[in-house]
Amino acid sequence: MPLTPPIFILNGPNLNLLGEREPDIYGHASLEDIRLACETKAKALGRRVDFRQSNHEGVLVDWLQEARSQACAVILNAGAYTHTSVALHDAARALAIPLIETHLSNPSARESFRRRSFISPIAQGMVAGFGVLSYLLAIEAAHALAKTRETEHNSEET
Ligand code: CA2
């Protein structure tokens, strides 16, 4: 049986600093801890994840474009670019696969500039405010959405 494509988990600027500062907001887990937790969760669901982080907007755009042909779903924590990036909005808009916006903190409960998201209007849904658990819930959602699409695709073929 052919391997289904992975769930891309894309992380934006400064998320590589997790665990080093602001644990009251973002918790104590490092990005590596989150990657390991995501891999374990995905494995339990029979999925693979491709977990990446970049501080560069254009790199995140490139990865969203790559996801169009190489992923079954995208989980995107665009960090501060969530609140600023039309380029990420446009790249995410071009996806024909499920996109789940994800945040460790709850941006709506913080400074007013974090209340605007350029990702939310084109995301299937959003998980925010649960720390590492936000990522694990997003994997469950991505898995369920991808499974529905795969089932529909298979029934179209028969
Ligand atoms: O809550 C989230 O996941 C955010 O996407 C995190 C972003 C923030 O700009 C968003 O509003 C919400 C910031 C990530 C930076 O994380 C740091 C961690 C430790 C030290 C400094 C920054």
PDB file of C-alpha atoms and ligand atoms in Angstrom:
ATOM      1  CA  MET A   1       0.000   0.000   0.000  1.00  0.00           C
ATOM      2  CA  PRO A   2       1.431   3.450  -0.836  1.00  0.00           C
ATOM      3  CA  LEU A   3       2.451   5.710   2.071  1.00  0.00           C
ATOM      4  CA  THR A   4       0.070   8.613   2.642  1.00  0.00           C
ATOM      5  CA  PRO A   5       1.827  11.979   2.676  1.00  0.00           C
ATOM      6  CA  PRO A   6       2.770  13.435   6.077  1.00  0.00           C
ATOM      7  CA  ILE A   7       1.098  16.224   8.017  1.00  0.00           C
ATOM      8  CA  PHE A   8       3.335  19.272   7.673  1.00  0.00           C
ATOM      9  CA  ILE A   9       3.768  21.088  11.012  1.00  0.00           C
ATOM     10  CA  LEU A  10       5.220  24.502  10.232  1.00  0.00           C
ATOM     11  CA  ASN A  11       6.522  26.826  12.922  1.00  0.00           C
ATOM     12  CA  GLY A  12       7.371  30.480  12.460  1.00  0.00           C
ATOM     13  CA  PRO A  13       9.759  33.024  13.949  1.00  0.00           C
ATOM     14  CA  ASN A  14      11.261  32.741  17.430  1.00  0.00           C
ATOM     15  CA  LEU A  15       9.569  29.440  18.198  1.00  0.00           C
ATOM     16  CA  ASN A  16      13.081  27.948  18.238  1.00  0.00           C
ATOM     17  CA  LEU A  17      13.537  29.891  21.519  1.00  0.00           C
ATOM     18  CA  LEU A  18      10.776  28.028  23.338  1.00  0.00           C
ATOM     19  CA  GLY A  19      11.676  26.806  26.787  1.00  0.00           C
ATOM     20  CA  GLU A  20      14.377  29.456  27.186  1.00  0.00           C
ATOM     21  CA  ARG A  21      12.206  32.505  28.033  1.00  0.00           C
ATOM     22  CA  GLU A  22       8.609  33.461  28.853  1.00  0.00           C
ATOM     23  CA  PRO A  23       7.595  30.049  30.296  1.00  0.00           C
ATOM     24  CA  ASP A  24       4.582  31.748  31.944  1.00  0.00           C
ATOM     25  CA  ILE A  25       3.162  32.357  28.447  1.00  0.00           C
ATOM     26  CA  TYR A  26       4.563  29.506  26.365  1.00  0.00           C
ATOM     27  CA  GLY A  27       5.343  26.797  28.929  1.00  0.00           C
ATOM     28  CA  HIS A  28       8.585  24.958  29.624  1.00  0.00           C
ATOM     29  CA  ALA A  29       8.677  22.637  26.605  1.00  0.00           C
ATOM     30  CA  SER A  30      11.334  23.258  23.957  1.00  0.00           C
ATOM     31  CA  LEU A  31      10.462  23.037  20.263  1.00  0.00           C
ATOM     32  CA  GLU A  32      12.308  19.708  20.197  1.00  0.00           C
ATOM     33  CA  ASP A  33      10.034  18.446  23.030  1.00  0.00           C
ATOM     34  CA  ILE A  34       7.009  19.518  20.969  1.00  0.00           C
ATOM     35  CA  ARG A  35       8.394  17.787  17.873  1.00  0.00           C
ATOM     36  CA  LEU A  36       8.831  14.521  19.796  1.00  0.00           C
ATOM     37  CA  ALA A  37       5.313  14.757  21.306  1.00  0.00           C
ATOM     38  CA  CYS A  38       3.867  15.392  17.817  1.00  0.00           C
ATOM     39  CA  GLU A  39       5.717  12.427  16.328  1.00  0.00           C
ATOM     40  CA  THR A  40       4.429  10.142  19.107  1.00  0.00           C
ATOM     41  CA  LYS A  41       0.851  11.385  18.694  1.00  0.00           C
ATOM     42  CA  ALA A  42       0.936  11.024  14.897  1.00  0.00           C
ATOM     43  CA  LYS A  43       2.400   7.523  15.129  1.00  0.00           C
ATOM     44  CA  ALA A  44      -0.453   6.440  17.430  1.00  0.00           C
ATOM     45  CA  LEU A  45      -2.867   7.590  14.707  1.00  0.00           C
ATOM     46  CA  GLY A  46      -0.921   5.855  11.926  1.00  0.00           C
ATOM     47  CA  ARG A  47       0.342   9.168  10.522  1.00  0.00           C
ATOM     48  CA  ARG A  48       3.704  10.775   9.888  1.00  0.00           C
ATOM     49  CA  VAL A  49       4.610  14.393  10.548  1.00  0.00           C
ATOM     50  CA  ASP A  50       7.167  16.623   8.887  1.00  0.00           C
ATOM     51  CA  PHE A  51       7.998  19.153  11.621  1.00  0.00           C
ATOM     52  CA  ARG A  52       9.854  22.344  10.639  1.00  0.00           C
ATOM     53  CA  GLN A  53      10.686  25.820  11.970  1.00  0.00           C
ATOM     54  CA  SER A  54      11.953  28.939  10.225  1.00  0.00           C
ATOM     55  CA  ASN A  55      12.465  32.552  11.215  1.00  0.00           C
ATOM     56  CA  HIS A  56      12.044  33.593   7.559  1.00  0.00           C
ATOM     57  CA  GLU A  57       8.704  34.468   5.980  1.00  0.00           C
ATOM     58  CA  GLY A  58       9.762  33.405   2.460  1.00  0.00           C
ATOM     59  CA  VAL A  59      10.890  29.994   3.693  1.00  0.00           C
ATOM     60  CA  LEU A  60       7.467  29.476   5.297  1.00  0.00           C
ATOM     61  CA  VAL A  61       5.849  30.489   1.971  1.00  0.00           C
ATOM     62  CA  ASP A  62       8.065  27.930   0.161  1.00  0.00           C
ATOM     63  CA  TRP A  63       7.028  25.208   2.632  1.00  0.00           C
ATOM     64  CA  LEU A  64       3.320  26.030   2.226  1.00  0.00           C
ATOM     65  CA  GLN A  65       3.770  25.728  -1.542  1.00  0.00           C
ATOM     66  CA  GLU A  66       5.596  22.418  -1.088  1.00  0.00           C
ATOM     67  CA  ALA A  67       2.703  21.182   1.087  1.00  0.00           C
ATOM     68  CA  ARG A  68       0.350  21.472  -1.899  1.00  0.00           C
ATOM     69  CA  SER A  69       1.841  18.313  -3.390  1.00  0.00           C
ATOM     70  CA  GLN A  70       3.690  16.724  -0.455  1.00  0.00           C
ATOM     71  CA  ALA A  71       1.353  16.866   2.575  1.00  0.00           C
ATOM     72  CA  CYS A  72      -2.090  15.564   3.530  1.00  0.00           C
ATOM     73  CA  ALA A  73      -2.717  18.538   5.850  1.00  0.00           C
ATOM     74  CA  VAL A  74      -0.874  21.514   7.359  1.00  0.00           C
ATOM     75  CA  ILE A  75      -0.660  22.620  10.968  1.00  0.00           C
ATOM     76  CA  LEU A  76       0.628  26.185  10.999  1.00  0.00           C
ATOM     77  CA  ASN A  77       1.912  28.153  13.964  1.00  0.00           C
ATOM     78  CA  ALA A  78       3.123  31.181  12.046  1.00  0.00           C
ATOM     79  CA  GLY A  79       4.207  32.945  15.266  1.00  0.00           C
ATOM     80  CA  ALA A  80       4.186  36.736  14.891  1.00  0.00           C
ATOM     81  CA  TYR A  81       3.689  36.424  11.092  1.00  0.00           C
ATOM     82  CA  THR A  82       0.149  35.297  11.954  1.00  0.00           C
ATOM     83  CA  HIS A  83      -0.632  38.933  12.684  1.00  0.00           C
ATOM     84  CA  THR A  84       1.214  40.554   9.773  1.00  0.00           C
ATOM     85  CA  SER A  85       1.711  38.342   6.739  1.00  0.00           C
ATOM     86  CA  VAL A  86      -0.335  38.737   3.562  1.00  0.00           C
ATOM     87  CA  ALA A  87       2.264  36.483   1.866  1.00  0.00           C
ATOM     88  CA  LEU A  88       1.465  33.601   4.225  1.00  0.00           C
ATOM     89  CA  HIS A  89      -2.258  34.298   3.836  1.00  0.00           C
ATOM     90  CA  ASP A  90      -1.935  34.031   0.036  1.00  0.00           C
ATOM     91  CA  ALA A  91       0.233  30.891   0.176  1.00  0.00           C
ATOM     92  CA  ALA A  92      -2.169  29.225   2.628  1.00  0.00           C
ATOM     93  CA  ARG A  93      -5.094  30.225   0.430  1.00  0.00           C
ATOM     94  CA  ALA A  94      -3.601  28.247  -2.461  1.00  0.00           C
ATOM     95  CA  LEU A  95      -3.743  25.009  -0.448  1.00  0.00           C
ATOM     96  CA  ALA A  96      -6.350  22.430  -1.414  1.00  0.00           C
ATOM     97  CA  ILE A  97      -5.681  20.413   1.766  1.00  0.00           C
ATOM     98  CA  PRO A  98      -6.848  21.119   5.344  1.00  0.00           C
ATOM     99  CA  LEU A  99      -5.010  23.873   7.227  1.00  0.00           C
ATOM    100  CA  ILE A 100      -5.210  24.162  10.997  1.00  0.00           C
ATOM    101  CA  GLU A 101      -3.974  27.336  12.663  1.00  0.00           C
ATOM    102  CA  THR A 102      -2.295  26.525  15.960  1.00  0.00           C
ATOM    103  CA  HIS A 103      -0.918  28.553  18.861  1.00  0.00           C
ATOM    104  CA  LEU A 104       0.576  27.686  22.229  1.00  0.00           C
ATOM    105  CA  SER A 105      -0.927  30.757  23.886  1.00  0.00           C
ATOM    106  CA  ASN A 106      -4.345  32.296  23.279  1.00  0.00           C
ATOM    107  CA  PRO A 107      -3.485  35.362  21.185  1.00  0.00           C
ATOM    108  CA  SER A 108      -7.001  36.818  21.658  1.00  0.00           C
ATOM    109  CA  ALA A 109      -6.421  37.043  25.411  1.00  0.00           C
ATOM    110  CA  ARG A 110      -3.183  39.031  24.987  1.00  0.00           C
ATOM    111  CA  GLU A 111      -2.216  42.374  23.406  1.00  0.00           C
ATOM    112  CA  SER A 112      -4.775  43.791  20.929  1.00  0.00           C
ATOM    113  CA  PHE A 113      -2.336  43.490  17.974  1.00  0.00           C
ATOM    114  CA  ARG A 114      -2.462  39.692  18.410  1.00  0.00           C
ATOM    115  CA  ARG A 115      -6.245  39.631  17.869  1.00  0.00           C
ATOM    116  CA  ARG A 116      -5.837  39.984  14.124  1.00  0.00           C
ATOM    117  CA  SER A 117      -4.923  36.815  12.246  1.00  0.00           C
ATOM    118  CA  PHE A 118      -4.193  36.674   8.519  1.00  0.00           C
ATOM    119  CA  ILE A 119      -4.403  32.871   8.753  1.00  0.00           C
ATOM    120  CA  SER A 120      -7.781  32.360  10.496  1.00  0.00           C
ATOM    121  CA  PRO A 121      -9.975  33.420   7.548  1.00  0.00           C
ATOM    122  CA  ILE A 122      -8.581  30.630   5.372  1.00  0.00           C
ATOM    123  CA  ALA A 123      -7.960  27.970   8.063  1.00  0.00           C
ATOM    124  CA  GLN A 124     -10.318  25.055   8.521  1.00  0.00           C
ATOM    125  CA  GLY A 125     -10.106  25.714  12.240  1.00  0.00           C
ATOM    126  CA  MET A 126      -7.887  27.005  15.024  1.00  0.00           C
ATOM    127  CA  VAL A 127      -6.484  25.506  18.231  1.00  0.00           C
ATOM    128  CA  ALA A 128      -4.964  27.962  20.696  1.00  0.00           C
ATOM    129  CA  GLY A 129      -4.183  28.384  24.363  1.00  0.00           C
ATOM    130  CA  PHE A 130      -3.372  24.819  25.386  1.00  0.00           C
ATOM    131  CA  GLY A 131       0.413  24.820  25.131  1.00  0.00           C
ATOM    132  CA  VAL A 132       1.817  21.589  23.675  1.00  0.00           C
ATOM    133  CA  LEU A 133      -1.705  20.138  23.767  1.00  0.00           C
ATOM    134  CA  SER A 134      -2.725  22.652  21.062  1.00  0.00           C
ATOM    135  CA  TYR A 135      -0.410  20.800  18.654  1.00  0.00           C
ATOM    136  CA  LEU A 136      -1.708  17.369  19.679  1.00  0.00           C
ATOM    137  CA  LEU A 137      -5.351  18.457  19.251  1.00  0.00           C
ATOM    138  CA  ALA A 138      -4.443  19.949  15.876  1.00  0.00           C
ATOM    139  CA  ILE A 139      -2.944  16.586  14.831  1.00  0.00           C
ATOM    140  CA  GLU A 140      -6.209  14.846  15.779  1.00  0.00           C
ATOM    141  CA  ALA A 141      -8.147  17.362  13.679  1.00  0.00           C
ATOM    142  CA  ALA A 142      -5.714  17.081  10.745  1.00  0.00           C
ATOM    143  CA  HIS A 143      -5.902  13.289  10.901  1.00  0.00           C
ATOM    144  CA  ALA A 144      -9.729  13.294  10.906  1.00  0.00           C
ATOM    145  CA  LEU A 145      -9.949  15.806   8.060  1.00  0.00           C
ATOM    146  CA  ALA A 146      -7.327  13.996   5.952  1.00  0.00           C
ATOM    147  CA  LYS A 147      -9.045  10.658   6.567  1.00  0.00           C
ATOM    148  CA  THR A 148     -12.364  12.019   5.313  1.00  0.00           C
ATOM    149  CA  ARG A 149     -10.663  13.346   2.180  1.00  0.00           C
ATOM    150  CA  GLU A 150      -8.833  10.035   1.594  1.00  0.00           C
ATOM    151  CA  THR A 151     -12.085   8.082   1.963  1.00  0.00           C
ATOM    152  CA  GLU A 152     -13.841  10.412  -0.486  1.00  0.00           C
ATOM    153  CA  HIS A 153     -10.920  10.153  -2.913  1.00  0.00           C
ATOM    154  CA  ASN A 154     -10.894   6.314  -2.730  1.00  0.00           C
ATOM    155  CA  SER A 155     -14.653   6.068  -3.310  1.00  0.00           C
ATOM    156  CA  GLU A 156     -14.310   8.320  -6.375  1.00  0.00           C
ATOM    157  CA  GLU A 157     -11.741   5.878  -7.794  1.00  0.00           C
ATOM    158  CA  THR A 158     -13.912   2.752  -7.463  1.00  0.00           C
TER     159      THR A 158
HETATM  160  O1  CA2 B   1       1.126  31.387  21.043  1.00  0.00           O
HETATM  161  C1  CA2 B   1       1.723  31.148  19.999  1.00  0.00           C
HETATM  162  O2  CA2 B   1       1.988  30.006  19.604  1.00  0.00           O
HETATM  163  C2  CA2 B   1       2.230  32.332  19.159  1.00  0.00           C
HETATM  164  O3  CA2 B   1       2.124  31.968  17.782  1.00  0.00           O
HETATM  165  C3  CA2 B   1       3.676  32.544  19.551  1.00  0.00           C
HETATM  166  C4  CA2 B   1       4.307  33.752  18.874  1.00  0.00           C
HETATM  167  C5  CA2 B   1       3.428  34.988  19.049  1.00  0.00           C
HETATM  168  O4  CA2 B   1       3.977  36.076  18.316  1.00  0.00           O
HETATM  169  C6  CA2 B   1       2.000  34.755  18.621  1.00  0.00           C
HETATM  170  O5  CA2 B   1       1.244  35.914  18.880  1.00  0.00           O
HETATM  171  C7  CA2 B   1       1.394  33.587  19.361  1.00  0.00           C
HETATM  172  C8  CA2 B   1       5.691  34.047  19.462  1.00  0.00           C
HETATM  173  C9  CA2 B   1       6.634  32.905  19.509  1.00  0.00           C
HETATM  174  C10 CA2 B   1       7.896  33.362  20.164  1.00  0.00           C
HETATM  175  O6  CA2 B   1       8.150  32.549  21.274  1.00  0.00           O
HETATM  176  C11 CA2 B   1       9.136  32.890  22.133  1.00  0.00           C
HETATM  177  C12 CA2 B   1       9.478  31.927  23.048  1.00  0.00           C
HETATM  178  C13 CA2 B   1      10.453  32.176  23.976  1.00  0.00           C
HETATM  179  C14 CA2 B   1      11.108  33.390  23.979  1.00  0.00           C
HETATM  180  C15 CA2 B   1      10.767  34.356  23.059  1.00  0.00           C
HETATM  181  C16 CA2 B   1       9.785  34.105  22.135  1.00  0.00           C
END
